[in-house]
Amino acid sequence: MLGWLRQSLQQRREARALERRPIPDTLWQLTLRRFPFLSLRSDADLLALRRLCSLFLDSKEFHGVDGFELRNDIVVAVAAQACLPVLKLGISCYEGFVGIVMHADSVVAPRELRDEAGVVHVYDEVLAGEAVGGGPVMLSWNDVYGTAPAAQGQPAYNVVIHEFAHVLDMRDGVADGVPLLPDAQTQVRWRDVFEPEFKQFCRWVDRGVETAIDPYGCEGPEEFFAVASEAFFVTPLALKEQQPAMYRLLMSYYLQDPADHAHRG
Ligand SMILES: [Zn+2]
């Protein structure tokens, strides 16, 4: 199809979606109050974010599980935080899935793990959220909103940004802490920065040093990318101060500089 025709069809589709899913002022203001790191953004960013939220709500299907009743403030809370990472990358990054499954609280999932000796360990994992490749994103509302915000000096905690960072990581087919990047050269540059930053972080956690990034990041590079993304958006000044190279790496990927907003805020 001709480029201009495709573009104009896309614009018309978006205009219809925006008409179908407007976000009322009171609901938008409530969302910004609930998640203060959003309200630090510039007016232009917030305008773009609100628009993306409408497109997100128009293209995704929310399901409440086990009698959990969805409300407008719940879906907008998820949409606003999910859209922040793709503010500059575009909503098409989330094209690979449709469903968002919401529980009232965290979920206990039975797990089996075979160790190197072949012994199978059976255990329960408590999940605040989960993202699977090509599948739905699962979130616990009590973890999205309800848990007390991290105290000053504590690592950031944000389950929505965490799970949607996994979605972005898995766009190239693997959850390995390397999101979809434009070319092989950029991938090499990514690993050159990411790997030493990851190792340094794990050394700090082992020694009991307080980190800007949630110590859960030591579980593996994919978790490090997800929790580093939480810190990047929620407590950017702390991340920039402790791991400036990691901050710059995320800046180059997300095409945003949240610390700049936090300074002004
Ligand atoms: Zn994770």
PDB file of C-alpha atoms and ligand atoms in Angstrom:
ATOM      1  CA  MET A   1       0.000   0.000   0.000  1.00  0.00           C
ATOM      2  CA  LEU A   2       1.194   3.531  -0.675  1.00  0.00           C
ATOM      3  CA  GLY A   3       2.814   5.078   2.348  1.00  0.00           C
ATOM      4  CA  TRP A   4       0.574   8.156   2.508  1.00  0.00           C
ATOM      5  CA  LEU A   5      -2.591   6.055   2.194  1.00  0.00           C
ATOM      6  CA  ARG A   6      -1.488   3.732   4.988  1.00  0.00           C
ATOM      7  CA  GLN A   7      -0.692   6.745   7.142  1.00  0.00           C
ATOM      8  CA  SER A   8      -4.039   8.381   6.539  1.00  0.00           C
ATOM      9  CA  LEU A   9      -5.923   5.129   7.302  1.00  0.00           C
ATOM     10  CA  GLN A  10      -3.900   4.779  10.494  1.00  0.00           C
ATOM     11  CA  GLN A  11      -4.736   8.363  11.483  1.00  0.00           C
ATOM     12  CA  ARG A  12      -8.429   7.762  10.882  1.00  0.00           C
ATOM     13  CA  ARG A  13      -8.341   4.534  12.930  1.00  0.00           C
ATOM     14  CA  GLU A  14      -6.652   6.390  15.771  1.00  0.00           C
ATOM     15  CA  ALA A  15      -9.118   9.285  15.616  1.00  0.00           C
ATOM     16  CA  ARG A  16     -12.020   6.818  15.933  1.00  0.00           C
ATOM     17  CA  ALA A  17     -10.322   5.050  18.853  1.00  0.00           C
ATOM     18  CA  LEU A  18      -9.800   8.387  20.624  1.00  0.00           C
ATOM     19  CA  GLU A  19     -13.491   9.201  20.163  1.00  0.00           C
ATOM     20  CA  ARG A  20     -14.546   5.795  21.506  1.00  0.00           C
ATOM     21  CA  ARG A  21     -12.273   5.878  24.565  1.00  0.00           C
ATOM     22  CA  PRO A  22     -11.981   9.424  25.900  1.00  0.00           C
ATOM     23  CA  ILE A  23     -10.562   9.649  29.437  1.00  0.00           C
ATOM     24  CA  PRO A  24     -12.660  12.084  31.502  1.00  0.00           C
ATOM     25  CA  ASP A  25     -10.786  14.876  33.333  1.00  0.00           C
ATOM     26  CA  THR A  26     -11.717  13.740  36.843  1.00  0.00           C
ATOM     27  CA  LEU A  27     -10.535  10.189  36.159  1.00  0.00           C
ATOM     28  CA  TRP A  28      -7.271  11.440  34.635  1.00  0.00           C
ATOM     29  CA  GLN A  29      -6.568  13.758  37.582  1.00  0.00           C
ATOM     30  CA  LEU A  30      -7.296  10.911  40.030  1.00  0.00           C
ATOM     31  CA  THR A  31      -4.805   8.686  38.184  1.00  0.00           C
ATOM     32  CA  LEU A  32      -2.078  11.359  38.318  1.00  0.00           C
ATOM     33  CA  ARG A  33      -2.661  11.824  42.071  1.00  0.00           C
ATOM     34  CA  ARG A  34      -2.439   8.088  42.696  1.00  0.00           C
ATOM     35  CA  PHE A  35       0.817   7.731  40.804  1.00  0.00           C
ATOM     36  CA  PRO A  36       2.795  10.918  41.524  1.00  0.00           C
ATOM     37  CA  PHE A  37       5.730   9.947  39.261  1.00  0.00           C
ATOM     38  CA  LEU A  38       3.333  10.422  36.338  1.00  0.00           C
ATOM     39  CA  SER A  39       2.341  13.924  37.403  1.00  0.00           C
ATOM     40  CA  LEU A  40       5.984  15.092  37.305  1.00  0.00           C
ATOM     41  CA  ARG A  41       5.885  14.881  33.528  1.00  0.00           C
ATOM     42  CA  SER A  42       5.621  17.941  31.307  1.00  0.00           C
ATOM     43  CA  ASP A  43       2.211  19.024  30.015  1.00  0.00           C
ATOM     44  CA  ALA A  44       3.186  17.838  26.524  1.00  0.00           C
ATOM     45  CA  ASP A  45       4.130  14.371  27.851  1.00  0.00           C
ATOM     46  CA  LEU A  46       0.883  14.099  29.816  1.00  0.00           C
ATOM     47  CA  LEU A  47      -1.141  15.052  26.767  1.00  0.00           C
ATOM     48  CA  ALA A  48       0.646  12.381  24.725  1.00  0.00           C
ATOM     49  CA  LEU A  49       0.259   9.849  27.561  1.00  0.00           C
ATOM     50  CA  ARG A  50      -3.478  10.464  27.865  1.00  0.00           C
ATOM     51  CA  ARG A  51      -3.853   9.973  24.110  1.00  0.00           C
ATOM     52  CA  LEU A  52      -1.847   6.721  24.219  1.00  0.00           C
ATOM     53  CA  CYS A  53      -4.021   5.501  27.111  1.00  0.00           C
ATOM     54  CA  SER A  54      -7.148   5.872  24.948  1.00  0.00           C
ATOM     55  CA  LEU A  55      -5.491   3.912  22.124  1.00  0.00           C
ATOM     56  CA  PHE A  56      -4.319   1.276  24.627  1.00  0.00           C
ATOM     57  CA  LEU A  57      -7.794   0.873  26.134  1.00  0.00           C
ATOM     58  CA  ASP A  58      -9.272   0.589  22.657  1.00  0.00           C
ATOM     59  CA  SER A  59      -6.908  -2.212  21.616  1.00  0.00           C
ATOM     60  CA  LYS A  60      -6.669  -4.291  24.804  1.00  0.00           C
ATOM     61  CA  GLU A  61      -9.218  -6.506  26.552  1.00  0.00           C
ATOM     62  CA  PHE A  62      -9.320  -6.463  30.345  1.00  0.00           C
ATOM     63  CA  HIS A  63     -10.700  -9.453  32.251  1.00  0.00           C
ATOM     64  CA  GLY A  64     -11.464  -9.523  35.972  1.00  0.00           C
ATOM     65  CA  VAL A  65     -10.845 -12.967  37.468  1.00  0.00           C
ATOM     66  CA  ASP A  66     -12.495 -14.741  40.440  1.00  0.00           C
ATOM     67  CA  GLY A  67     -15.237 -12.149  40.775  1.00  0.00           C
ATOM     68  CA  PHE A  68     -12.878  -9.178  40.633  1.00  0.00           C
ATOM     69  CA  GLU A  69     -14.924  -6.313  39.207  1.00  0.00           C
ATOM     70  CA  LEU A  70     -13.177  -3.969  36.843  1.00  0.00           C
ATOM     71  CA  ARG A  71     -13.771  -0.227  37.134  1.00  0.00           C
ATOM     72  CA  ASN A  72     -12.724   2.672  34.935  1.00  0.00           C
ATOM     73  CA  ASP A  73     -10.150   3.877  37.489  1.00  0.00           C
ATOM     74  CA  ILE A  74      -8.558   0.406  37.486  1.00  0.00           C
ATOM     75  CA  VAL A  75      -8.136   0.104  33.731  1.00  0.00           C
ATOM     76  CA  VAL A  76      -6.908   3.707  33.425  1.00  0.00           C
ATOM     77  CA  ALA A  77      -4.375   3.124  36.250  1.00  0.00           C
ATOM     78  CA  VAL A  78      -2.976   0.176  34.308  1.00  0.00           C
ATOM     79  CA  ALA A  79      -3.112   1.930  30.935  1.00  0.00           C
ATOM     80  CA  ALA A  80      -1.329   5.084  32.154  1.00  0.00           C
ATOM     81  CA  GLN A  81       1.578   3.160  33.694  1.00  0.00           C
ATOM     82  CA  ALA A  82       1.821   0.669  30.832  1.00  0.00           C
ATOM     83  CA  CYS A  83       1.922   3.478  28.274  1.00  0.00           C
ATOM     84  CA  LEU A  84       4.630   5.526  30.017  1.00  0.00           C
ATOM     85  CA  PRO A  85       7.505   3.275  28.827  1.00  0.00           C
ATOM     86  CA  VAL A  86       6.262   3.476  25.214  1.00  0.00           C
ATOM     87  CA  LEU A  87       5.557   7.212  25.272  1.00  0.00           C
ATOM     88  CA  LYS A  88       8.214   7.758  22.577  1.00  0.00           C
ATOM     89  CA  LEU A  89       8.399   4.210  21.168  1.00  0.00           C
ATOM     90  CA  GLY A  90       4.712   4.055  20.251  1.00  0.00           C
ATOM     91  CA  ILE A  91       1.801   1.827  21.172  1.00  0.00           C
ATOM     92  CA  SER A  92       2.631  -0.631  18.360  1.00  0.00           C
ATOM     93  CA  CYS A  93       5.235  -2.147  20.728  1.00  0.00           C
ATOM     94  CA  TYR A  94       2.293  -3.808  22.491  1.00  0.00           C
ATOM     95  CA  GLU A  95       0.703  -5.277  19.363  1.00  0.00           C
ATOM     96  CA  GLY A  96       1.755  -8.838  20.228  1.00  0.00           C
ATOM     97  CA  PHE A  97      -0.973  -9.461  22.821  1.00  0.00           C
ATOM     98  CA  VAL A  98      -4.526  -8.376  23.657  1.00  0.00           C
ATOM     99  CA  GLY A  99      -5.542  -9.691  27.084  1.00  0.00           C
ATOM    100  CA  ILE A 100      -4.904  -8.154  30.491  1.00  0.00           C
ATOM    101  CA  VAL A 101      -6.039 -10.411  33.323  1.00  0.00           C
ATOM    102  CA  MET A 102      -6.692  -8.683  36.630  1.00  0.00           C
ATOM    103  CA  HIS A 103      -6.876 -10.341  40.041  1.00  0.00           C
ATOM    104  CA  ALA A 104      -7.904  -8.609  43.273  1.00  0.00           C
ATOM    105  CA  ASP A 105      -4.695  -9.768  44.964  1.00  0.00           C
ATOM    106  CA  SER A 106      -1.485 -11.654  44.274  1.00  0.00           C
ATOM    107  CA  VAL A 107      -1.765 -15.195  42.965  1.00  0.00           C
ATOM    108  CA  VAL A 108      -0.116 -18.374  44.234  1.00  0.00           C
ATOM    109  CA  ALA A 109       1.183 -20.426  41.323  1.00  0.00           C
ATOM    110  CA  PRO A 110       2.449 -24.009  41.798  1.00  0.00           C
ATOM    111  CA  ARG A 111       5.899 -24.446  40.239  1.00  0.00           C
ATOM    112  CA  GLU A 112       8.212 -27.350  39.497  1.00  0.00           C
ATOM    113  CA  LEU A 113      11.942 -26.982  39.035  1.00  0.00           C
ATOM    114  CA  ARG A 114      14.364 -29.751  38.090  1.00  0.00           C
ATOM    115  CA  ASP A 115      17.837 -29.097  39.506  1.00  0.00           C
ATOM    116  CA  GLU A 116      21.170 -30.120  37.944  1.00  0.00           C
ATOM    117  CA  ALA A 117      21.072 -33.478  39.756  1.00  0.00           C
ATOM    118  CA  GLY A 118      17.654 -34.196  38.183  1.00  0.00           C
ATOM    119  CA  VAL A 119      15.740 -33.728  41.442  1.00  0.00           C
ATOM    120  CA  VAL A 120      12.352 -32.061  40.953  1.00  0.00           C
ATOM    121  CA  HIS A 121      11.512 -29.355  43.490  1.00  0.00           C
ATOM    122  CA  VAL A 122       7.867 -28.431  43.923  1.00  0.00           C
ATOM    123  CA  TYR A 123       7.098 -25.009  45.398  1.00  0.00           C
ATOM    124  CA  ASP A 124       4.572 -22.175  45.351  1.00  0.00           C
ATOM    125  CA  GLU A 125       5.406 -18.823  43.782  1.00  0.00           C
ATOM    126  CA  VAL A 126       3.500 -15.698  44.810  1.00  0.00           C
ATOM    127  CA  LEU A 127       2.905 -13.551  41.739  1.00  0.00           C
ATOM    128  CA  ALA A 128       2.011  -9.848  41.764  1.00  0.00           C
ATOM    129  CA  GLY A 129       1.997  -9.984  37.984  1.00  0.00           C
ATOM    130  CA  GLU A 130       3.187 -12.063  35.072  1.00  0.00           C
ATOM    131  CA  ALA A 131       3.910 -11.510  31.390  1.00  0.00           C
ATOM    132  CA  VAL A 132       4.224 -14.428  28.991  1.00  0.00           C
ATOM    133  CA  GLY A 133       5.417 -14.187  25.394  1.00  0.00           C
ATOM    134  CA  GLY A 134       2.471 -13.528  23.066  1.00  0.00           C
ATOM    135  CA  GLY A 135       0.022 -14.171  25.895  1.00  0.00           C
ATOM    136  CA  PRO A 136      -1.910 -12.053  28.325  1.00  0.00           C
ATOM    137  CA  VAL A 137      -0.385  -9.879  31.034  1.00  0.00           C
ATOM    138  CA  MET A 138      -1.580 -10.768  34.539  1.00  0.00           C
ATOM    139  CA  LEU A 139      -1.717  -8.129  37.279  1.00  0.00           C
ATOM    140  CA  SER A 140      -2.864  -8.017  40.898  1.00  0.00           C
ATOM    141  CA  TRP A 141      -4.762  -4.785  41.611  1.00  0.00           C
ATOM    142  CA  ASN A 142      -3.587  -4.824  45.208  1.00  0.00           C
ATOM    143  CA  ASP A 143      -0.018  -4.680  43.917  1.00  0.00           C
ATOM    144  CA  VAL A 144      -0.788  -2.100  41.233  1.00  0.00           C
ATOM    145  CA  TYR A 145      -2.398   0.174  43.805  1.00  0.00           C
ATOM    146  CA  GLY A 146      -2.893  -0.632  47.440  1.00  0.00           C
ATOM    147  CA  THR A 147       0.573  -1.547  48.577  1.00  0.00           C
ATOM    148  CA  ALA A 148       2.223   1.426  50.305  1.00  0.00           C
ATOM    149  CA  PRO A 149       4.573   3.338  48.009  1.00  0.00           C
ATOM    150  CA  ALA A 150       8.266   2.648  48.606  1.00  0.00           C
ATOM    151  CA  ALA A 151       9.655   4.804  51.416  1.00  0.00           C
ATOM    152  CA  GLN A 152      12.384   7.362  50.734  1.00  0.00           C
ATOM    153  CA  GLY A 153      15.629   5.561  49.913  1.00  0.00           C
ATOM    154  CA  GLN A 154      13.852   2.250  49.183  1.00  0.00           C
ATOM    155  CA  PRO A 155      14.037   0.656  45.732  1.00  0.00           C
ATOM    156  CA  ALA A 156      11.194   1.521  43.372  1.00  0.00           C
ATOM    157  CA  TYR A 157       8.278  -0.912  43.137  1.00  0.00           C
ATOM    158  CA  ASN A 158       5.939  -0.820  40.191  1.00  0.00           C
ATOM    159  CA  VAL A 159       4.391  -4.043  38.969  1.00  0.00           C
ATOM    160  CA  VAL A 160       2.832  -2.531  35.824  1.00  0.00           C
ATOM    161  CA  ILE A 161       6.100  -1.098  34.511  1.00  0.00           C
ATOM    162  CA  HIS A 162       7.820  -4.359  35.528  1.00  0.00           C
ATOM    163  CA  GLU A 163       5.510  -6.609  33.515  1.00  0.00           C
ATOM    164  CA  PHE A 164       5.359  -4.306  30.506  1.00  0.00           C
ATOM    165  CA  ALA A 165       9.174  -4.088  30.497  1.00  0.00           C
ATOM    166  CA  HIS A 166       9.078  -7.907  30.170  1.00  0.00           C
ATOM    167  CA  VAL A 167       6.679  -7.499  27.232  1.00  0.00           C
ATOM    168  CA  LEU A 168       9.165  -5.133  25.562  1.00  0.00           C
ATOM    169  CA  ASP A 169      12.074  -7.476  26.367  1.00  0.00           C
ATOM    170  CA  MET A 170      10.216 -10.413  24.756  1.00  0.00           C
ATOM    171  CA  ARG A 171       9.489  -8.621  21.477  1.00  0.00           C
ATOM    172  CA  ASP A 172      12.572 -10.257  19.949  1.00  0.00           C
ATOM    173  CA  GLY A 173      11.326 -13.666  21.087  1.00  0.00           C
ATOM    174  CA  VAL A 174      13.453 -14.091  24.231  1.00  0.00           C
ATOM    175  CA  ALA A 175      13.325 -12.714  27.762  1.00  0.00           C
ATOM    176  CA  ASP A 176      17.024 -12.005  28.276  1.00  0.00           C
ATOM    177  CA  GLY A 177      17.274  -8.342  29.285  1.00  0.00           C
ATOM    178  CA  VAL A 178      17.912  -7.281  25.678  1.00  0.00           C
ATOM    179  CA  PRO A 179      14.846  -5.594  24.170  1.00  0.00           C
ATOM    180  CA  LEU A 180      14.242  -5.398  20.435  1.00  0.00           C
ATOM    181  CA  LEU A 181      17.030  -3.142  19.135  1.00  0.00           C
ATOM    182  CA  PRO A 182      17.480  -1.709  15.644  1.00  0.00           C
ATOM    183  CA  ASP A 183      20.620  -3.632  14.610  1.00  0.00           C
ATOM    184  CA  ALA A 184      23.411  -6.027  15.652  1.00  0.00           C
ATOM    185  CA  GLN A 185      25.787  -3.178  16.419  1.00  0.00           C
ATOM    186  CA  THR A 186      23.325  -1.662  18.909  1.00  0.00           C
ATOM    187  CA  GLN A 187      22.886  -5.108  20.496  1.00  0.00           C
ATOM    188  CA  VAL A 188      26.662  -5.389  21.019  1.00  0.00           C
ATOM    189  CA  ARG A 189      26.748  -1.902  22.537  1.00  0.00           C
ATOM    190  CA  TRP A 190      23.795  -2.843  24.772  1.00  0.00           C
ATOM    191  CA  ARG A 191      25.569  -5.924  26.150  1.00  0.00           C
ATOM    192  CA  ASP A 192      28.825  -3.967  26.648  1.00  0.00           C
ATOM    193  CA  VAL A 193      27.024  -1.677  29.104  1.00  0.00           C
ATOM    194  CA  PHE A 194      24.313  -3.980  30.469  1.00  0.00           C
ATOM    195  CA  GLU A 195      26.510  -6.918  31.543  1.00  0.00           C
ATOM    196  CA  PRO A 196      29.007  -5.008  33.747  1.00  0.00           C
ATOM    197  CA  GLU A 197      26.124  -2.956  35.238  1.00  0.00           C
ATOM    198  CA  PHE A 198      24.257  -6.185  36.055  1.00  0.00           C
ATOM    199  CA  LYS A 199      27.355  -7.774  37.630  1.00  0.00           C
ATOM    200  CA  GLN A 200      28.135  -4.671  39.681  1.00  0.00           C
ATOM    201  CA  PHE A 201      24.528  -4.575  40.914  1.00  0.00           C
ATOM    202  CA  CYS A 202      24.624  -8.248  41.979  1.00  0.00           C
ATOM    203  CA  ARG A 203      27.912  -7.661  43.847  1.00  0.00           C
ATOM    204  CA  TRP A 204      26.284  -4.771  45.743  1.00  0.00           C
ATOM    205  CA  VAL A 205      23.246  -6.877  46.625  1.00  0.00           C
ATOM    206  CA  ASP A 206      25.520  -9.729  47.828  1.00  0.00           C
ATOM    207  CA  ARG A 207      27.357  -7.282  50.089  1.00  0.00           C
ATOM    208  CA  GLY A 208      24.091  -5.864  51.458  1.00  0.00           C
ATOM    209  CA  VAL A 209      24.535  -2.423  49.836  1.00  0.00           C
ATOM    210  CA  GLU A 210      21.277  -0.437  49.472  1.00  0.00           C
ATOM    211  CA  THR A 211      20.438  -0.257  45.785  1.00  0.00           C
ATOM    212  CA  ALA A 212      18.194   2.048  43.762  1.00  0.00           C
ATOM    213  CA  ILE A 213      17.080  -1.048  41.843  1.00  0.00           C
ATOM    214  CA  ASP A 214      15.077  -3.794  43.571  1.00  0.00           C
ATOM    215  CA  PRO A 215      17.446  -6.630  44.696  1.00  0.00           C
ATOM    216  CA  TYR A 216      15.064  -9.039  42.915  1.00  0.00           C
ATOM    217  CA  GLY A 217      16.978  -8.012  39.781  1.00  0.00           C
ATOM    218  CA  CYS A 218      19.714 -10.509  40.751  1.00  0.00           C
ATOM    219  CA  GLU A 219      17.400 -13.349  39.636  1.00  0.00           C
ATOM    220  CA  GLY A 220      18.620 -12.931  36.068  1.00  0.00           C
ATOM    221  CA  PRO A 221      19.273 -10.371  33.302  1.00  0.00           C
ATOM    222  CA  GLU A 222      15.584 -10.315  32.283  1.00  0.00           C
ATOM    223  CA  GLU A 223      14.553  -9.420  35.853  1.00  0.00           C
ATOM    224  CA  PHE A 224      17.354  -6.849  36.074  1.00  0.00           C
ATOM    225  CA  PHE A 225      15.992  -5.125  32.953  1.00  0.00           C
ATOM    226  CA  ALA A 226      12.449  -5.134  34.410  1.00  0.00           C
ATOM    227  CA  VAL A 227      13.362  -3.768  37.878  1.00  0.00           C
ATOM    228  CA  ALA A 228      15.847  -1.271  36.390  1.00  0.00           C
ATOM    229  CA  SER A 229      12.961  -0.015  34.212  1.00  0.00           C
ATOM    230  CA  GLU A 230      10.837   0.423  37.366  1.00  0.00           C
ATOM    231  CA  ALA A 231      13.582   2.563  38.942  1.00  0.00           C
ATOM    232  CA  PHE A 232      14.145   4.462  35.678  1.00  0.00           C
ATOM    233  CA  PHE A 233      10.534   5.655  35.591  1.00  0.00           C
ATOM    234  CA  VAL A 234       9.612   5.843  39.284  1.00  0.00           C
ATOM    235  CA  THR A 235      12.831   6.931  41.078  1.00  0.00           C
ATOM    236  CA  PRO A 236      14.992   8.171  38.197  1.00  0.00           C
ATOM    237  CA  LEU A 237      17.238  10.463  40.268  1.00  0.00           C
ATOM    238  CA  ALA A 238      18.290   7.587  42.546  1.00  0.00           C
ATOM    239  CA  LEU A 239      19.047   5.310  39.588  1.00  0.00           C
ATOM    240  CA  LYS A 240      20.960   8.028  37.748  1.00  0.00           C
ATOM    241  CA  GLU A 241      23.070   8.680  40.837  1.00  0.00           C
ATOM    242  CA  GLN A 242      23.905   5.052  41.630  1.00  0.00           C
ATOM    243  CA  GLN A 243      24.123   3.479  38.159  1.00  0.00           C
ATOM    244  CA  PRO A 244      24.552   6.359  35.679  1.00  0.00           C
ATOM    245  CA  ALA A 245      25.636   4.068  32.826  1.00  0.00           C
ATOM    246  CA  MET A 246      22.520   1.908  33.293  1.00  0.00           C
ATOM    247  CA  TYR A 247      20.402   5.064  33.415  1.00  0.00           C
ATOM    248  CA  ARG A 248      21.915   6.288  30.122  1.00  0.00           C
ATOM    249  CA  LEU A 249      21.411   2.869  28.521  1.00  0.00           C
ATOM    250  CA  LEU A 250      17.702   2.888  29.399  1.00  0.00           C
ATOM    251  CA  MET A 251      17.494   6.507  28.227  1.00  0.00           C
ATOM    252  CA  SER A 252      18.847   5.455  24.826  1.00  0.00           C
ATOM    253  CA  TYR A 253      16.232   2.695  24.589  1.00  0.00           C
ATOM    254  CA  TYR A 254      13.130   4.421  25.972  1.00  0.00           C
ATOM    255  CA  LEU A 255      14.108   7.784  24.376  1.00  0.00           C
ATOM    256  CA  GLN A 256      13.137   9.558  27.612  1.00  0.00           C
ATOM    257  CA  ASP A 257      14.972  11.360  30.422  1.00  0.00           C
ATOM    258  CA  PRO A 258      12.687  11.022  33.490  1.00  0.00           C
ATOM    259  CA  ALA A 259      15.347  12.458  35.847  1.00  0.00           C
ATOM    260  CA  ASP A 260      15.080  15.762  34.006  1.00  0.00           C
ATOM    261  CA  HIS A 261      11.367  15.946  34.894  1.00  0.00           C
ATOM    262  CA  ALA A 262      12.014  14.839  38.490  1.00  0.00           C
ATOM    263  CA  HIS A 263      14.582  17.660  38.911  1.00  0.00           C
ATOM    264  CA  ARG A 264      12.079  20.261  37.775  1.00  0.00           C
ATOM    265  CA  GLY A 265       9.307  18.690  39.814  1.00  0.00           C
TER     266      GLY A 265
HETATM  267 ZN    ZN B   1       9.751 -10.233  36.406  1.00  0.00          ZN
END
